[in-house]
Coordinates of C-alpha atoms in Angstrom, one line a residue:
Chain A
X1 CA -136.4 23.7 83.6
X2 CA -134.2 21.8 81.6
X3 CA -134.0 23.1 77.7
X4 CA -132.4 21.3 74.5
X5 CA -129.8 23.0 75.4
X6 CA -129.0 21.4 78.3
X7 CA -129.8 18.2 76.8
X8 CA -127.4 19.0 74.3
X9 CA -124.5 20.4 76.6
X10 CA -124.6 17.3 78.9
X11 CA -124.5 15.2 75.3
X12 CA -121.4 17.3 74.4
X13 CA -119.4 16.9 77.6
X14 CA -120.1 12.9 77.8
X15 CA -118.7 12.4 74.0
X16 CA -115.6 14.4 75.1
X17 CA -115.6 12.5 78.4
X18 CA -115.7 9.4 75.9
X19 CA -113.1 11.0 73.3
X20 CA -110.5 11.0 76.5
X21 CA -111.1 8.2 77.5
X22 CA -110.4 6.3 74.1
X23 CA -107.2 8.5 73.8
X24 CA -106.1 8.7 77.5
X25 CA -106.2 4.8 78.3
X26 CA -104.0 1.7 77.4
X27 CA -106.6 -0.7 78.4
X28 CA -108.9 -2.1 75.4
X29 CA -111.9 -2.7 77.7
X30 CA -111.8 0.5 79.2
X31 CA -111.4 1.9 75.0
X32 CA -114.5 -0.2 74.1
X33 CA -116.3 1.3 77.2
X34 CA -115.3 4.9 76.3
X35 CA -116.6 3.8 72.9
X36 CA -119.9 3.1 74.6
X37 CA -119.7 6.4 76.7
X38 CA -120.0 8.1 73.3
X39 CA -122.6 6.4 71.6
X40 CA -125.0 7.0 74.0
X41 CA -123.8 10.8 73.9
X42 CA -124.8 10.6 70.7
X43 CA -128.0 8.6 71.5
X44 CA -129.1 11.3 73.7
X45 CA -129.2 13.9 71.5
X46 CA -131.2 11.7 69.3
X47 CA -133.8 11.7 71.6
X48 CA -133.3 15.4 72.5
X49 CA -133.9 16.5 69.3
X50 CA -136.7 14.3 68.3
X51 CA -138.5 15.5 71.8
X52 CA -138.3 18.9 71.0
X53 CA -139.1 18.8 67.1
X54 CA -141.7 16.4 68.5
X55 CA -141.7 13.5 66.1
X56 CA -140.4 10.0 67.0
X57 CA -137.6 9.4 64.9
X58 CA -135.5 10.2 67.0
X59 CA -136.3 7.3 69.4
X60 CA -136.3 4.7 66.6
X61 CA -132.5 6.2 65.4
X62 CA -131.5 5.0 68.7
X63 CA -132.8 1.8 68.8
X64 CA -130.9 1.2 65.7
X65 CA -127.7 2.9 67.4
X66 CA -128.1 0.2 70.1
X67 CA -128.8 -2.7 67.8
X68 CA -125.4 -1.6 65.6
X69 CA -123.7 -0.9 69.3
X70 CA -124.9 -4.4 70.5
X71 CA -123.5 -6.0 67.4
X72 CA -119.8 -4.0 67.5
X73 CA -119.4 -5.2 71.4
X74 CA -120.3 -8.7 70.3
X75 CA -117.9 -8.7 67.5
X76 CA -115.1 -6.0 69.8
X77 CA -114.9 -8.3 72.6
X78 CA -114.8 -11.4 70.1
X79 CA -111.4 -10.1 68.5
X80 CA -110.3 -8.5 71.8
X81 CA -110.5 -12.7 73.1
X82 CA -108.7 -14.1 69.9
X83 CA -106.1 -11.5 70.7
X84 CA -105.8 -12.1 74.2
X85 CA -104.8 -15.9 73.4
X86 CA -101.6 -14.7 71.1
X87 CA -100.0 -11.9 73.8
X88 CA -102.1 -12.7 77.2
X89 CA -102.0 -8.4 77.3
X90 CA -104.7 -6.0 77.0
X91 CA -102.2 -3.3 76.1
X92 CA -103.6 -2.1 72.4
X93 CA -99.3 -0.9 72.0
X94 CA -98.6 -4.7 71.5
X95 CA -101.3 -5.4 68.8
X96 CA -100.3 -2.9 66.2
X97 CA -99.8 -5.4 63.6
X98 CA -102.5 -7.0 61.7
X99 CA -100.8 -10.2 60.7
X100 CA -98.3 -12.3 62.8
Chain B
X1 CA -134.2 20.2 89.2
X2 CA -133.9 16.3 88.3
X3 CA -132.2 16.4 85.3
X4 CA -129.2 18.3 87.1
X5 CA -129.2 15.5 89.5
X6 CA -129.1 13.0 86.2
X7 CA -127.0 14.8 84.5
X8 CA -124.4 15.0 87.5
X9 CA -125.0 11.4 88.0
X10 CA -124.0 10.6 84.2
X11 CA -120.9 12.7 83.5
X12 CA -119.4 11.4 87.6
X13 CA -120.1 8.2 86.6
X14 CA -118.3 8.6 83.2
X15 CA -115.5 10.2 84.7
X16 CA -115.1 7.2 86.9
X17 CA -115.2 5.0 84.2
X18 CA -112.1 6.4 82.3
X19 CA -110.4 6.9 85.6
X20 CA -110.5 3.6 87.0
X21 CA -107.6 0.9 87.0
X22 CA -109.6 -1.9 87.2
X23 CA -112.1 -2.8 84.5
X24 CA -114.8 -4.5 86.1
X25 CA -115.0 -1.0 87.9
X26 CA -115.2 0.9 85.0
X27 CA -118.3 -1.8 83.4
X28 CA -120.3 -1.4 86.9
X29 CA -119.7 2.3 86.9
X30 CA -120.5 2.8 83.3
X31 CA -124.2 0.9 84.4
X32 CA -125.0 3.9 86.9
X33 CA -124.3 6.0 84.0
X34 CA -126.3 4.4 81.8
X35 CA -128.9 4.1 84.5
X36 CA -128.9 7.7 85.1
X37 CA -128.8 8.5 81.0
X38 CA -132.3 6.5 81.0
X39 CA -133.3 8.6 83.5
X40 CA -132.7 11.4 81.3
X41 CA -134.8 9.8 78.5
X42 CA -138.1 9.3 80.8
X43 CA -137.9 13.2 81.1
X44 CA -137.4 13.5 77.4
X45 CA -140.6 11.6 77.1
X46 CA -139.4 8.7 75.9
X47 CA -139.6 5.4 78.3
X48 CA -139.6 3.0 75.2
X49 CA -135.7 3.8 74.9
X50 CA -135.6 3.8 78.9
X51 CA -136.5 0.9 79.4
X52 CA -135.0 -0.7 76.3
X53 CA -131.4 1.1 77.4
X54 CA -131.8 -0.6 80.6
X55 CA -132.9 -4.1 79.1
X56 CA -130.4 -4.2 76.2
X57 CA -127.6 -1.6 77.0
X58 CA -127.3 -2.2 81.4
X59 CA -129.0 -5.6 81.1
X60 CA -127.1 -7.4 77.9
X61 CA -124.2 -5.4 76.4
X62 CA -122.9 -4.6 80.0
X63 CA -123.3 -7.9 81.1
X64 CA -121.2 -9.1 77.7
X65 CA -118.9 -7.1 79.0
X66 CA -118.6 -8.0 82.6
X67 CA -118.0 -11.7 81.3
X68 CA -115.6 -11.1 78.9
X69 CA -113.4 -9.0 81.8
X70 CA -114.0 -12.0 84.0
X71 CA -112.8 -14.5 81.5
X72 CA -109.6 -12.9 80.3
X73 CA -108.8 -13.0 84.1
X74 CA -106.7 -9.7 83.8
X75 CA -108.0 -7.2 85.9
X76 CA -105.2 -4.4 86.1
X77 CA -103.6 -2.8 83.4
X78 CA -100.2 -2.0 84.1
X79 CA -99.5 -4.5 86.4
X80 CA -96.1 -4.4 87.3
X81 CA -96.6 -0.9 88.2
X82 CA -99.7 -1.4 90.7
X83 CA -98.4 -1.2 94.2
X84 CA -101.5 -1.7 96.2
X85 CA -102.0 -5.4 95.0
X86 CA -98.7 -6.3 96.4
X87 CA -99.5 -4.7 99.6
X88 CA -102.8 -6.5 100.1
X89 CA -101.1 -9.8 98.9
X90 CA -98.1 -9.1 101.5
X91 CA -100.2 -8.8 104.4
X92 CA -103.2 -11.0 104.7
X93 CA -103.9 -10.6 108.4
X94 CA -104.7 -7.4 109.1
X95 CA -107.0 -6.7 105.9
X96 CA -110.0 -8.3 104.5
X97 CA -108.6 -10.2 101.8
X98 CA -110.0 -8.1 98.7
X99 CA -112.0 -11.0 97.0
X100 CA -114.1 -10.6 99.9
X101 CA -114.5 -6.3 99.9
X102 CA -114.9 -7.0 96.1
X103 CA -118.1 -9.8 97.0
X104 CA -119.9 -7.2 99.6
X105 CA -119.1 -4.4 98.0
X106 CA -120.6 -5.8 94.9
X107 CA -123.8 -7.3 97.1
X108 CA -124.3 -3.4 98.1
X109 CA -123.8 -2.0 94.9
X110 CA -126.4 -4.6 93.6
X111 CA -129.2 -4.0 96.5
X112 CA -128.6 -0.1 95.4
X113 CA -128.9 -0.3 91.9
X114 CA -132.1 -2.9 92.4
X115 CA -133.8 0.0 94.0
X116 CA -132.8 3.0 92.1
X117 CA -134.6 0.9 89.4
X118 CA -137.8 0.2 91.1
X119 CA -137.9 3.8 92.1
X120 CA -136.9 5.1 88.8
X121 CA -139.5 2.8 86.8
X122 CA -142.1 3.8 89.2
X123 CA -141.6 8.1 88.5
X124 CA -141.5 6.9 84.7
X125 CA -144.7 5.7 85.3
X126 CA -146.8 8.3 87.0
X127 CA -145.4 11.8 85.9
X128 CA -147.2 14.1 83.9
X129 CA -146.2 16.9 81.5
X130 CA -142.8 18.3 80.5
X131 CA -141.6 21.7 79.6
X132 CA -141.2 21.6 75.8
X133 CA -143.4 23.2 73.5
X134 CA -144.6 20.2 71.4
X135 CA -146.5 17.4 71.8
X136 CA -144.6 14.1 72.6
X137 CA -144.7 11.0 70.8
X138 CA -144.2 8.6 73.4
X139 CA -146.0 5.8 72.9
X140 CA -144.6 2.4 71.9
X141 CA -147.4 1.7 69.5
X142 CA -146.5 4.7 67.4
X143 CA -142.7 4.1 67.2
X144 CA -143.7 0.4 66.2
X145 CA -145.6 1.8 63.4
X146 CA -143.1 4.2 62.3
X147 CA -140.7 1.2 62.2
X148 CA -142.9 -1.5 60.4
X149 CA -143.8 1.5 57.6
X150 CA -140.9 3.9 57.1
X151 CA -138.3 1.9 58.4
X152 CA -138.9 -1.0 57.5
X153 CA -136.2 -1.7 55.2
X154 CA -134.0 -0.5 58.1
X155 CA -135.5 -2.8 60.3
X156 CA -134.6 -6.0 58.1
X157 CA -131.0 -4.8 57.3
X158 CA -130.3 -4.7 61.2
X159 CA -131.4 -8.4 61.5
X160 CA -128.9 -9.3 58.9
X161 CA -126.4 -7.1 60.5
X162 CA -127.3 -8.7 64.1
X163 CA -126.6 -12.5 61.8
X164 CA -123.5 -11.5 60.4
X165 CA -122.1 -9.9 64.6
X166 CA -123.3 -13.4 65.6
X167 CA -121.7 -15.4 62.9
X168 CA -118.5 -13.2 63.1
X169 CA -118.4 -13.2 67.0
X170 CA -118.2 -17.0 67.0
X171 CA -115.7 -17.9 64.0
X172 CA -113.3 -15.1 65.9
X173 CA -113.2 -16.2 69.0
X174 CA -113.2 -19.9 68.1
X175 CA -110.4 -21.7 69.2
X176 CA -108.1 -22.6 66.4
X177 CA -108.1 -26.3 66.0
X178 CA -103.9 -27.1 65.6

């Protein structure tokens, strides 16, 4: 029988799994996905916690998580293109300045 | 029982995600997790933001990303310190060339995934009561309510945000006319 707890555990370790991934890779797909990974961490315990206080904000929090998430990959990916034109890298090393 | 094999499913997949070299793995991994984590909402009671995280999250964000790996056209990072490319471009006899293992692999992947919905969908459908103490509010006609009443302000403030992602999303990535 699976608990909150368990809900909240798995949640837990897929943010960290998401945290490493943002830290631990040098591509900035792979960042935005980890980005991704974490959000829905976060989504799940949304939903966790609305199912066991049993009231349904919980669900609509995450449909507002994935609304905001839908609009940050839109507008990610959009700068991520713009920057690929200038250096033709995905490395985010070569793209610490703002202005060029 | 069934959320162990979810939750396995999820953190794997996740795992896979940060440890792959090539992005367009990572995106189709990071479906099965997402996949898996909609699962894990249909036993929280919840198949509005199932289905919704399959629709918009596996079916639209994924697939935004999938295109933009495929149109920067870089698939490695790190390239000059890959080896196995330049061993599969140094002998194209012996071994399927990899656009190939890439196109059935892919076919496979997309029969499984096809299924694991259908049967997924179908146990969302037809199961009964869970194991926590109160009531559920599953039903899509409540959380519309709650979102038309108490959220609605919410509600309208996303549509301007989703305008001002669009608006932004096209000026940035707008070629520069020079």
């Amino acid at each position: 029988m699976a608990t909150l707890n368990h809900y909240l555990v798995l949640s837990a370790i897929l943010f960290a799994i998401g945290t490493a991934g943002v830290f631990v890779r040098r591509n900035l797909i792979t960042i935005f996905l980890s980005i991704e990974i974490m959000l829905n961490a976060v989504n799940l315990t949304f939903v966790a916690f609305g199912r066991s206080l049993g009231v349904a904000d919980g669900q609509i929090i995450v449909f507002f998580v994935m609304t905001v998430a839908a609009a940050e990959a839109a507008v990610g990916l959009a700068i991520v293109i713009a920057l690929f034109r200038h250096r033709e890298t995905l490395n985010p090393d070569s793209w610490t300045a703002l202005k060029w | 029982m069934i959320f162990y094999v979810f939750a396995a499913i999820a953190v794997v997949a996740s795992l896979l995600v940060i440890a792959q070299r090539n992005p367009i793995y990572s995106v189709l991994l990071l479906i099965a997790s997402f996949g898996a984590l909609s699962g894990l909402y249909v036993l929280l009671d919840a198949p509005f933001i199932a289905v919704i995280q399959i629709i918009v999250y596996a079916g639209a964000i994924m697939v935004l990303f999938l295109f933009v790996v495929m149109l920067l056209n870089a698939p490695h990072e790190d390239v000059e310190r890959d080896e196995y490319t330049h061993t599969h471009r140094g002998a194209p006899g012996d071994v399927a060339p990899p656009q190939l293992l890439v196109a059935t692999l892919s076919m496979r992947l997309g029969a499984v995934l096809a299924v694991a919905l259908v049967v997924e969908l179908v146990w969302a459908l037809g199961r009964g009561e869970s194991e926590f103490g109160v009531a559920a509010v599953s039903s899509v006609s409540a959380i519309g309510h709650l979102l038309f009443t108490d959220y609605s302000f919410a509600f309208e403030v996303t549509s301007i945000l989703i305008l001002v992602a669009m608006v932004g999303a096209v000026v940035l990535a707008r070629r520069e006319a020079s």
